Structure formats: structure tokens, C-alpha cells
Coordinates of C-alpha atoms in Angstrom, one line a residue:
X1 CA -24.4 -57.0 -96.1
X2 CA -25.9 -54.5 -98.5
X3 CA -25.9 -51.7 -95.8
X4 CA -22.2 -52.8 -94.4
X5 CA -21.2 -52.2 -98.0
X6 CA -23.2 -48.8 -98.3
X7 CA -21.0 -47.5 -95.3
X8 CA -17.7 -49.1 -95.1
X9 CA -16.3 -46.4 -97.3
X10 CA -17.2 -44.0 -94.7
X11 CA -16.5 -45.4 -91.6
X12 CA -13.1 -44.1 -89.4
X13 CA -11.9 -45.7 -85.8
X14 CA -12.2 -43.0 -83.2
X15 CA -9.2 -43.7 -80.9
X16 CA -10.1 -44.2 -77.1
X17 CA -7.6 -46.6 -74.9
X18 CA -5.8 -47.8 -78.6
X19 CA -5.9 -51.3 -77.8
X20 CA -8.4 -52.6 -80.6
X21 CA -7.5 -50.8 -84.0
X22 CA -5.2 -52.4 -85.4
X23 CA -2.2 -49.8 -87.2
X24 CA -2.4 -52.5 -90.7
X25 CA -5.3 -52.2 -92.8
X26 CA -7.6 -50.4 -90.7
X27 CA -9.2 -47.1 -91.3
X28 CA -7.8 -44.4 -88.1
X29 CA -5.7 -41.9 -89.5
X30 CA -7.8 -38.9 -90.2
X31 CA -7.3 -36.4 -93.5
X32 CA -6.1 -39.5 -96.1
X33 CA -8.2 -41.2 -97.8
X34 CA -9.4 -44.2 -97.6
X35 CA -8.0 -43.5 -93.9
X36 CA -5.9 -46.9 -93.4
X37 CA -2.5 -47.7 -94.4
X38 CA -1.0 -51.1 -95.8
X39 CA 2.0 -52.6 -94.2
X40 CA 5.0 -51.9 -96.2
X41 CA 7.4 -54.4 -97.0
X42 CA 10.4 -53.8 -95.5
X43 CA 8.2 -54.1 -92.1
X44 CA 8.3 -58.0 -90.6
X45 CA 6.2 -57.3 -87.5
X46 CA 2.7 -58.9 -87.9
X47 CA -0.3 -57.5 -85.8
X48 CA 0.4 -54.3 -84.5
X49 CA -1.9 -51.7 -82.6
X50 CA -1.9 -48.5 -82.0
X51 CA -1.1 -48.5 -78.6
X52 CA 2.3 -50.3 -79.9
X53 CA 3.2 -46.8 -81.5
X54 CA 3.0 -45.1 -77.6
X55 CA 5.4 -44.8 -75.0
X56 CA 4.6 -45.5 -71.4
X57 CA 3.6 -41.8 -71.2
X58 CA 1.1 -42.1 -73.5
X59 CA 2.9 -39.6 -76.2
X60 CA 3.4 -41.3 -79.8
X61 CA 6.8 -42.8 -80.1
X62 CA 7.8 -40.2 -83.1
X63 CA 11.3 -42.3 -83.6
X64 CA 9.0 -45.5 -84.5
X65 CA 6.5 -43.6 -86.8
X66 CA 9.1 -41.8 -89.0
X67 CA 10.6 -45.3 -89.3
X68 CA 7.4 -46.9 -90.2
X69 CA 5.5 -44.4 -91.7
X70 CA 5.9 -41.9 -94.6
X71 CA 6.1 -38.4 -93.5
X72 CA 2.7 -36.9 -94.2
X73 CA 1.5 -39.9 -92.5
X74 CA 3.4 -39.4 -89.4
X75 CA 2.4 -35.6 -89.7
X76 CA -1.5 -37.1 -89.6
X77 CA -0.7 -39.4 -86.7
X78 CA 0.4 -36.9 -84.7
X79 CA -1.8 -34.8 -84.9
X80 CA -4.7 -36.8 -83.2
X81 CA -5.6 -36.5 -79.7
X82 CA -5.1 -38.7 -77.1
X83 CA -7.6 -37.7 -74.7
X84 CA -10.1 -40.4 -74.7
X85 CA -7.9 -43.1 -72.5
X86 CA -11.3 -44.2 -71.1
X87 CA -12.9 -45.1 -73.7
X88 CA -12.4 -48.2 -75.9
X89 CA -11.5 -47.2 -79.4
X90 CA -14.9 -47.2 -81.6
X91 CA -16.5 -46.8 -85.1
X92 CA -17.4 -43.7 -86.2
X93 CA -19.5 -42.8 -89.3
X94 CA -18.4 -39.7 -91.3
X95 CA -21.7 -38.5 -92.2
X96 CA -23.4 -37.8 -88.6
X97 CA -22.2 -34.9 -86.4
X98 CA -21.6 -37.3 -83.9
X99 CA -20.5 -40.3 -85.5
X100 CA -23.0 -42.3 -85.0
X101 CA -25.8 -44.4 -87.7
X102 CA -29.4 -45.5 -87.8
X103 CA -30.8 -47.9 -90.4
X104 CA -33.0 -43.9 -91.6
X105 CA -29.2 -42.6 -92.5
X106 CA -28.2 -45.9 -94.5
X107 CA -31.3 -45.9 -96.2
X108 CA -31.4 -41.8 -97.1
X109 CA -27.7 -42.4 -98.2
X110 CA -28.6 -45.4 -100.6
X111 CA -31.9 -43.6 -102.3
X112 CA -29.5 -40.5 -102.7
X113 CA -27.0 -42.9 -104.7
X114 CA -30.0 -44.7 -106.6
X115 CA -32.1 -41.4 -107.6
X116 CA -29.3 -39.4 -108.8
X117 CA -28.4 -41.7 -111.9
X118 CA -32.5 -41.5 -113.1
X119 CA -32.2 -38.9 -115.6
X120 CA -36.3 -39.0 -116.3
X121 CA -36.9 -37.3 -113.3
X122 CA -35.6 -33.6 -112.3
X123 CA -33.7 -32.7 -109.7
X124 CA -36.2 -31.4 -108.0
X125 CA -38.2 -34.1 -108.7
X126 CA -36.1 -36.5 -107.3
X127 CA -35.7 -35.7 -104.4
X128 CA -39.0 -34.0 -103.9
X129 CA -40.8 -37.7 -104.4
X130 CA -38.2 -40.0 -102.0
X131 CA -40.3 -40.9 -99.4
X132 CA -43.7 -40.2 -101.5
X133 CA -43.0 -43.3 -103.9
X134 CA -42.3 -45.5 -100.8
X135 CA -45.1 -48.1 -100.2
X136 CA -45.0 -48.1 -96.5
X137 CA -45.8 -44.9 -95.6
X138 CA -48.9 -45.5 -93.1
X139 CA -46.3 -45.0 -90.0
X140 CA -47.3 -41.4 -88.6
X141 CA -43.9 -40.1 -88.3
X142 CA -42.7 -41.3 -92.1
X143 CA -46.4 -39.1 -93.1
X144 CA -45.1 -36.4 -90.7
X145 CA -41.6 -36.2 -92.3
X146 CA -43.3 -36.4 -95.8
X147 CA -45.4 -33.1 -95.2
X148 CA -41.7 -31.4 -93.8
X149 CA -40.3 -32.4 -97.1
X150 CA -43.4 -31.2 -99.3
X151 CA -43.4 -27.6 -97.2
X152 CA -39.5 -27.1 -97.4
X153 CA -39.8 -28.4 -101.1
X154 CA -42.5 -25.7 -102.0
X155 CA -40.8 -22.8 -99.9
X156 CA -37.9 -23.8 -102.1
X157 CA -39.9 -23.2 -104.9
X158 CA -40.7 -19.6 -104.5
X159 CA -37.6 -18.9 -103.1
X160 CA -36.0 -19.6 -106.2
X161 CA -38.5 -18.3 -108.3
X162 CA -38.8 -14.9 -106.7
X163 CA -35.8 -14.6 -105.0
X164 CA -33.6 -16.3 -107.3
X165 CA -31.8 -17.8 -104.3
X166 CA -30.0 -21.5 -104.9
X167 CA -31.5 -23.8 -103.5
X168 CA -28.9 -27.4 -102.4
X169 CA -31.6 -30.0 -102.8
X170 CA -28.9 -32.1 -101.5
X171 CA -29.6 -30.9 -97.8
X172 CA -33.1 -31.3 -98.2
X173 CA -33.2 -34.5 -96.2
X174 CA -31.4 -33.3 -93.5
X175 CA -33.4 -30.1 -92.8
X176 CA -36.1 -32.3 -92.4
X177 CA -34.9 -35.0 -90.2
X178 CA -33.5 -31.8 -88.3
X179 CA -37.2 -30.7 -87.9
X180 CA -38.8 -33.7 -87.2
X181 CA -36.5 -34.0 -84.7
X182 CA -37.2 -30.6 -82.8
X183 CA -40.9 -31.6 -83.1
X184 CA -40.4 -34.6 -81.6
X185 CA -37.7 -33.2 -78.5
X186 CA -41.1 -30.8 -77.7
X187 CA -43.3 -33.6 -77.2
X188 CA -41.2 -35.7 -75.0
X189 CA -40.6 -31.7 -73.1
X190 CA -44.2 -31.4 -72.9
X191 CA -45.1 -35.5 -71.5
X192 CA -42.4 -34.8 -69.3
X193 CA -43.6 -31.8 -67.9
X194 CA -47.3 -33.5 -67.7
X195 CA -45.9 -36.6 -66.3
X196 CA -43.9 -34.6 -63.4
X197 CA -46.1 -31.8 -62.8
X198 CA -43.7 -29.2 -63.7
X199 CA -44.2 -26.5 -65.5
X200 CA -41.1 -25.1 -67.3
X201 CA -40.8 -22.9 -69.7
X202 CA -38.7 -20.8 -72.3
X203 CA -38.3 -17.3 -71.2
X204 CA -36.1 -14.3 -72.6
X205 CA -33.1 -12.9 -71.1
X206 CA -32.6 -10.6 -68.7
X207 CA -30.3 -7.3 -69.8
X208 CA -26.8 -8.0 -69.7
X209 CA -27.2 -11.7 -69.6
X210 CA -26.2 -13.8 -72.9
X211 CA -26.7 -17.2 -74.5
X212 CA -24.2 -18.6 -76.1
X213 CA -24.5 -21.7 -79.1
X214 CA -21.8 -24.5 -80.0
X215 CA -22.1 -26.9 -82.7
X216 CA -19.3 -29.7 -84.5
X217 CA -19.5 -31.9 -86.8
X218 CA -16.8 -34.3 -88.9
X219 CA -15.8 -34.0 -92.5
X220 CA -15.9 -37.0 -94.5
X221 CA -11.9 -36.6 -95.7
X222 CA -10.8 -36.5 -91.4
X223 CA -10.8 -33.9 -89.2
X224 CA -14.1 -31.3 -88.7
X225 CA -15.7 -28.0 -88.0
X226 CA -16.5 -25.8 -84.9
X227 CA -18.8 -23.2 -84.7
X228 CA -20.0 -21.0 -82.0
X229 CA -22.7 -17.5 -81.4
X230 CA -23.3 -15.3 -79.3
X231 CA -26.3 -13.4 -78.7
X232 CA -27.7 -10.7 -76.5
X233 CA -30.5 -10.7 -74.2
X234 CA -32.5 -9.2 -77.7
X235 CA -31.5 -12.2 -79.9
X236 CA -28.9 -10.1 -81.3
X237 CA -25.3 -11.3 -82.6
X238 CA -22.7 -10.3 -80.5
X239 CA -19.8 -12.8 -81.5
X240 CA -19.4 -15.6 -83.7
X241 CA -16.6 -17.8 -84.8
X242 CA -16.4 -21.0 -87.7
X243 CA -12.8 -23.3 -87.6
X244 CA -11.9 -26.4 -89.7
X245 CA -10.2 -28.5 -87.5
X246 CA -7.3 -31.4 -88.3
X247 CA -6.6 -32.4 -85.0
X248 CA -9.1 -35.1 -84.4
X249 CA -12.2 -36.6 -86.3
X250 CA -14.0 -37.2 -82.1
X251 CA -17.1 -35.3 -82.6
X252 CA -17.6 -35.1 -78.8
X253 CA -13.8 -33.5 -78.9
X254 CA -14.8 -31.6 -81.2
X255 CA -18.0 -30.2 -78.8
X256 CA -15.6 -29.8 -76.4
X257 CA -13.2 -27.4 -78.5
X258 CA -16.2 -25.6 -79.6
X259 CA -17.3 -24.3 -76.0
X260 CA -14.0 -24.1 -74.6
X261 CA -13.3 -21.5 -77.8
X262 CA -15.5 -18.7 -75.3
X263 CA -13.6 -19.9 -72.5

């Protein structure tokens, strides 16, 4: 119940097929906050979903919303893709590039909340000692993750120190979830290379080839962010490109937007 509570606030129906978010009360329309919309007054139709609000085409029914809805609102509405007619409509939490949650997220998320109103400890501090103060820390990835932390925290350090560079404590946690990760994505390479015989490996591009990157992510008030880069077969930056997008809070949309940007 705790955790349901911890989240709630940041949870948004992706739209898929329309046929199980309801338009009363539920959080779907991206870019208001807290994403839902009470049923006025001078509306006497009960349950409504959003699929009501579509023609047989599949195109929003733009004379119901502008009697329904307020004009921003419809503006919002309209704005979201209908692409995903295959999939069922589903929950999406704001805080993960691709909408999804782990029991790790709730729990970074609710020592973030609890930590920040101790004033004995520094900021630094803080966050520095999350996972140190924990009891249970005999599981070898929570150890592994600890000694992340305790390098980026140090790095930090100096960096501050002698570079004077500002350093967003705040993202500390995700740098090193994003490590661990990467550490544990070469394992599984490496046991699958062992447990196939094959014997793959990374090697640089040939001269006049390039490799391109793509990356999304949502924004907790609707909508999200594409990025892409290019580089040459010498690691260097050829292109690059960064858009906030309104249009839809799907992050797999989102993906999809980002790599057809180079198309």
C-alpha cells in the first residue's frame, strides 16, 4: 500500500486499443497535471472511455471534445498518438525511460523523499551513505553497487574541489544503477558467448562507415525527450540533435521518433 502510494502521483495510462482507461478520473492526458480530468457537471453520461471520444476511423471526434472538454484540454488530447491499436492501453511510470518500475526504483524514490528532510547530515552525505546504512547488504550486487556509488562519490569529490565543476548529487543513483547495469549486460555477453561457442567481439569502424546513437525518455509533467549522435569511424561527432516532444508520453514512440529523426 505504502509503495502504491509512493507512485500513484506519477503514474500516466499509455493509450494502446483505448478500451480500458476510462476519460473520468483517470490519469491519460499528457502535459496537465495531475494528468486526469473530473467530469463536469453539465455532463450526464456515466462511464465513458476513451475509445468513446473516436470515430470509426480511429481519428478523435474533435466536435465531442470541444463540447466536453475545455480548450487546452482538447489541444492536449489531440495531440497524442494513436499508433499503438495493438496494444491494450497500460500504466506507465514517469520516472523510467521506458515506463516501466521495479521494487529498486520505489525504494531509491522513497529514501530520496526520507533523506532529504535530515538536516544532520550533508548533502553529500546523504546520499553518499543510502545504501551504506542499509542492514542487508551481504547480496553481491547491493556490495557491487555500493562500491559504484563510493567511486562516483569520491570522483565527485575532486571534481569539485579541483575543478570547481557542480556536481547533481541527485543523479547519483542513477549513474550507478546505469553502471551496474552495463557490468551486468557484459557478463550475460560473455556466458553467452561461452555457452554457444561464439566468439564476438567489438571492433572499430571501417572509413566511411558510421554509428549512429538514439535515446528517449518521458518527462514527469507529459510528453518527453529525443536525442540522437553521430559519429565517425574515429569516434568523432559528426551530427547530433536533442527535442522535447508533446506529442506522446509512449517511450517506445518516443524510440521510434528518435531513429526515424536520421531517416
Amino acid at each position: 500500500m505504502v509503495g502504491k502510494q509512493l507512485i500513484e502521483k506519477d503514474l500516466i495510462r499509455c493509450i494502446g486499443d483505448r478500451r480500458s482507461t476510462e476519460v473520468w478520473g483517470e490519469p491519460w492526458i499528457s502535459g496537465i497535471f495531475p494528468f486526469s480530468i473530473e467530469r463536469p457537471n453539465n455532463i450526464i453520461a456515466g462511464d465513458m472511455r476513451v475509445c468513446d471520444l473516436l470515430d470509426d476511423m480511429g481519428s478523435w471526434r474533435v466536435d465531442v471534445l470541444d463540447f466536453i472538454f475545455p480548450s487546452e484540454v482538447c489541444r492536449r488530447i489531440m495531440s497524442i498518438r494513436l499508433v499503438d491499436v495493438r496494444r491494450e492501453d497500460r500504466w506507465n511510470w514517469l520516472w523510467d525511460a521506458k515506463g516501466e518500475f521495479t521494487v529498486k526504483q520505489c525504494y531509491t524514490q522513497a529514501m530520496k523523499e526520507k533523506m532529504a528532510g535530515d538536516r544532520s547530515l550533508s548533502q553529500y552525505t546523504r546520499r553518499g551513505t543510502l545504501r551504506v546504512l542499509e542492514e542487508n547488504m551481504e547480496a553481491p550486487d547491493q556490495l557491487g553497487m555500493c562500491v559504484i556509488a563510493l567511486y562516483l562519490i569520491w570522483e565527485s569529490r575532486n571534481a569539485k574541489r579541483f575543478s570547481e565543476v557542480d556536481w547533481q548529487s541527485g543523479q547519483l543513483w542513477c549513474k550507478v544503477a546505469a553502471i551496474w547495469d552495463e557490468f551486468q549486460d557484459s557478463k550475460s555477453w560473455k556466458m553467452w558467448n561461452d555457452a554457444f561457442e561464439q566468439h564476438l567481439r567489438w571492433t572499430k569502424l571501417e572509413v566511411g562507415w558510421v554509428k549512429m546513437n538514439t535515446n528517449a525518455g518521458t518527462l514527469p509533467e507529459g510528453g518527453g525527450v529525443i536525442r540522437g549522435l553521430i559519429r565517425d569511424s574515429d569516434g568523432v561527432c559528426c551530427a547530433a540533435f536533442s527535442k522535447k516532444m508533446q506529442a506522446t508520453s509512449n517511450p517506445l514512440a518516443l524510440e521510434a521518433e528518435a531513429a526515424w529523426r536520421w531517416h
